[in-house]
CSV table of C-alpha atoms in Angstrom, one decimal:
chain,number,residue,atom,x,y,z
A,10,MET,CA,0.0,0.0,0.0
A,11,ALA,CA,2.9,2.4,0.7
A,12,GLY,CA,3.9,2.2,-3.0
A,13,ALA,CA,0.4,3.2,-4.1
A,14,ARG,CA,0.4,6.1,-1.6
A,15,GLN,CA,3.8,7.3,-2.9
A,16,HIS,CA,2.5,7.1,-6.5
A,17,GLN,CA,-0.6,9.0,-5.6
A,18,ILE,CA,1.4,11.8,-3.9
A,19,ALA,CA,3.9,11.9,-6.8
A,20,ASP,CA,1.1,12.3,-9.4
A,21,ARG,CA,-0.6,15.0,-7.3
A,22,ILE,CA,2.7,16.9,-6.9
A,23,LYS,CA,3.2,16.7,-10.7
A,24,VAL,CA,-0.2,18.3,-11.3
A,25,ILE,CA,0.2,21.0,-8.6
A,26,VAL,CA,3.7,22.0,-9.8
A,27,ALA,CA,2.7,22.1,-13.4
A,28,GLU,CA,-0.3,24.2,-12.6
A,29,LEU,CA,1.7,26.6,-10.4
A,30,LEU,CA,4.4,27.0,-13.1
A,31,GLU,CA,1.7,27.9,-15.6
A,32,ARG,CA,-0.3,30.3,-13.4
A,33,ARG,CA,1.8,31.6,-10.5
A,34,VAL,CA,5.5,31.7,-11.4
A,35,LYS,CA,6.1,34.9,-13.4
A,36,ASP,CA,9.9,34.6,-13.7
A,37,PRO,CA,10.9,35.8,-17.2
A,38,ARG,CA,13.7,33.2,-17.3
A,39,LEU,CA,11.1,30.4,-17.2
A,40,GLY,CA,10.7,29.0,-20.6
A,41,PHE,CA,8.4,26.4,-22.0
A,42,VAL,CA,8.8,23.8,-19.1
A,43,THR,CA,7.1,20.4,-19.0
A,44,ILE,CA,7.1,18.3,-15.9
A,45,THR,CA,7.8,14.8,-17.1
A,46,ASP,CA,8.0,12.8,-13.8
A,47,VAL,CA,8.0,13.1,-10.0
A,48,ARG,CA,9.5,10.5,-7.7
A,49,VAL,CA,8.8,10.6,-4.0
A,50,THR,CA,10.9,8.8,-1.3
A,51,GLY,CA,9.4,6.2,0.9
A,52,ASP,CA,8.8,8.6,3.8
A,53,ASN,CA,7.3,11.3,1.5
A,54,GLN,CA,10.0,13.7,2.7
A,55,HIS,CA,11.7,14.4,-0.7
A,56,ALA,CA,10.3,14.8,-4.2
A,57,SER,CA,12.6,14.6,-7.2
A,58,ILE,CA,10.9,16.5,-10.1
A,59,PHE,CA,12.1,15.8,-13.6
A,60,TYR,CA,11.4,18.4,-16.3
A,61,THR,CA,12.2,19.2,-20.0
A,62,VAL,CA,12.6,22.6,-21.6
A,63,LEU,CA,11.8,23.5,-25.2
A,64,GLY,CA,14.6,25.6,-26.5
A,65,ASP,CA,18.3,26.0,-26.7
A,66,ALA,CA,21.0,25.8,-23.9
A,67,GLU,CA,20.3,29.3,-22.8
A,68,ALA,CA,16.6,28.6,-22.3
A,69,ILE,CA,17.5,25.4,-20.4
A,70,GLU,CA,19.9,27.3,-18.1
A,71,GLY,CA,17.4,30.2,-17.5
A,72,SER,CA,14.5,27.8,-16.7
A,73,GLY,CA,16.7,25.8,-14.3
A,74,ALA,CA,17.6,29.0,-12.4
A,75,ALA,CA,13.9,30.1,-12.4
A,76,LEU,CA,12.8,26.7,-11.0
A,77,ARG,CA,15.5,26.9,-8.3
A,78,SER,CA,14.5,30.4,-7.2
A,79,ALA,CA,10.8,29.4,-7.1
A,80,THR,CA,11.4,26.2,-5.1
A,81,GLY,CA,10.3,27.7,-1.7
A,82,MET,CA,7.0,29.0,-3.0
A,83,LEU,CA,6.3,25.8,-4.9
A,84,ARG,CA,7.1,23.7,-1.7
A,85,SER,CA,4.7,25.8,0.5
A,86,GLU,CA,1.9,25.5,-2.1
A,87,VAL,CA,2.4,21.8,-2.5
A,88,ALA,CA,2.3,21.4,1.3
A,89,LYS,CA,-1.0,23.4,1.5
A,90,ARG,CA,-2.7,21.5,-1.3
A,91,LEU,CA,-1.6,18.0,-0.1
A,92,ASN,CA,-2.4,18.5,3.6
A,93,LEU,CA,0.7,16.7,4.7
A,94,ARG,CA,2.1,17.0,8.2
A,95,LEU,CA,5.6,17.7,6.7
A,96,ALA,CA,6.1,19.4,3.4
A,97,PRO,CA,8.4,17.3,1.1
A,98,THR,CA,11.5,19.1,-0.2
A,99,LEU,CA,11.5,19.6,-3.9
A,100,GLU,CA,14.5,19.1,-6.1
A,101,PHE,CA,14.4,19.7,-9.9
A,102,PHE,CA,16.3,17.6,-12.4
A,103,LEU,CA,16.6,18.2,-16.1
A,104,ASP,CA,15.2,15.1,-17.8
A,105,ALA,CA,17.7,13.4,-20.1
A,106,VAL,CA,15.2,11.2,-21.8
A,107,PRO,CA,14.6,13.5,-24.9
A,108,ASP,CA,18.3,13.8,-25.5
A,109,THR,CA,18.8,10.0,-25.1
A,110,ALA,CA,15.8,9.4,-27.5
A,111,ARG,CA,17.3,11.8,-30.1
A,112,HIS,CA,20.7,10.0,-29.9
A,113,ILE,CA,19.0,6.6,-30.3
A,114,GLU,CA,17.1,7.9,-33.3
A,115,GLU,CA,20.4,9.1,-34.9
A,116,LEU,CA,22.0,5.7,-34.3
A,117,LEU,CA,19.0,4.0,-35.8
A,118,ALA,CA,19.2,6.2,-38.9
A,119,LYS,CA,22.9,5.4,-39.3
A,120,ALA,CA,22.1,1.7,-39.0
A,121,ARG,CA,19.4,2.0,-41.7
A,122,GLU,CA,21.8,3.8,-44.0
A,123,SER,CA,24.5,1.1,-43.4
A,124,ASP,CA,22.0,-1.7,-44.0
A,125,ALA,CA,20.8,0.0,-47.3
A,126,ASP,CA,24.5,0.4,-48.4
A,127,VAL,CA,25.2,-3.3,-47.7
A,128,ALA,CA,22.0,-4.4,-49.5
A,129,ALA,CA,22.9,-2.2,-52.5
A,130,ARG,CA,26.5,-3.7,-52.7
A,131,ALA,CA,25.1,-7.2,-52.3
A,132,GLU,CA,22.5,-6.9,-55.0
A,133,GLY,CA,24.7,-7.8,-58.0
A,134,ALA,CA,27.2,-10.0,-56.1
A,135,GLN,CA,28.0,-13.6,-56.8
A,136,TYR,CA,29.3,-16.4,-54.6
A,137,ALA,CA,33.1,-16.7,-54.5
A,138,GLY,CA,32.9,-20.5,-54.9
A,139,ASP,CA,30.1,-22.8,-55.6
A,140,ALA,CA,26.6,-21.6,-55.1
A,141,ASP,CA,26.1,-24.5,-52.6
A,142,PRO,CA,29.5,-25.2,-50.9
A,143,TYR,CA,28.1,-28.0,-48.7
A,144,ARG,CA,28.8,-31.6,-49.7
A,145,ARG,CA,25.7,-33.6,-50.5
A,146,PRO,CA,25.5,-37.3,-50.1
A,147,THR,CA,25.3,-39.1,-53.4
A,148,ASP,CA,24.1,-42.5,-54.4
A,149,GLU,CA,27.6,-43.9,-54.3
A,150,ASP,CA,28.1,-42.7,-50.7
A,151,ASP,CA,24.9,-44.5,-49.7
A,152,GLU,CA,26.1,-47.8,-51.1
A,153,ASP,CA,29.4,-47.6,-49.2
A,154,GLU,CA,27.7,-47.6,-45.9
C-alpha cells in the first residue's frame, strides 16, 4: 500500500507544480517547461521533479535558475494542497530522456543507411565459390555404408 500512496502523492505533486508554473511563477527566465516525472521517497519527505525545456541551452539554463528560485514558493503551495504534516523538499532535475531518445534515433538512422548500403552492394554480387558449398550425399556414398 505504501507504494500506491507514494505514487498518488507523486502524481498530485506533478499536477500541482505544473499548474503553479503555468499560473503563479512569473519569472521571465522560465521557458516552456514540461514536468515529465515526479518521484517521492518512501517517507514522503523528498520529491525529485524531472522536467524538460523546449529551446536552446540558454533557455534550459534560465529555466533551471527560475525553478531553483521558485522552489520555496512551490514547496509551500504543495504542502498546503496536499495537507501533509511535513512538506516534502522539492528538487528539480533536467530530464535526459529526450536527448537520449534523439541520440538513439540518430543511431538507428545510421544503421538503416548502413543496411541499405550493404544491400545495394550485395545486389549484384555472386558467390566466390560454388553456389552451394556443402557436400551432399550421393548414391555412391549411400552404397558404401
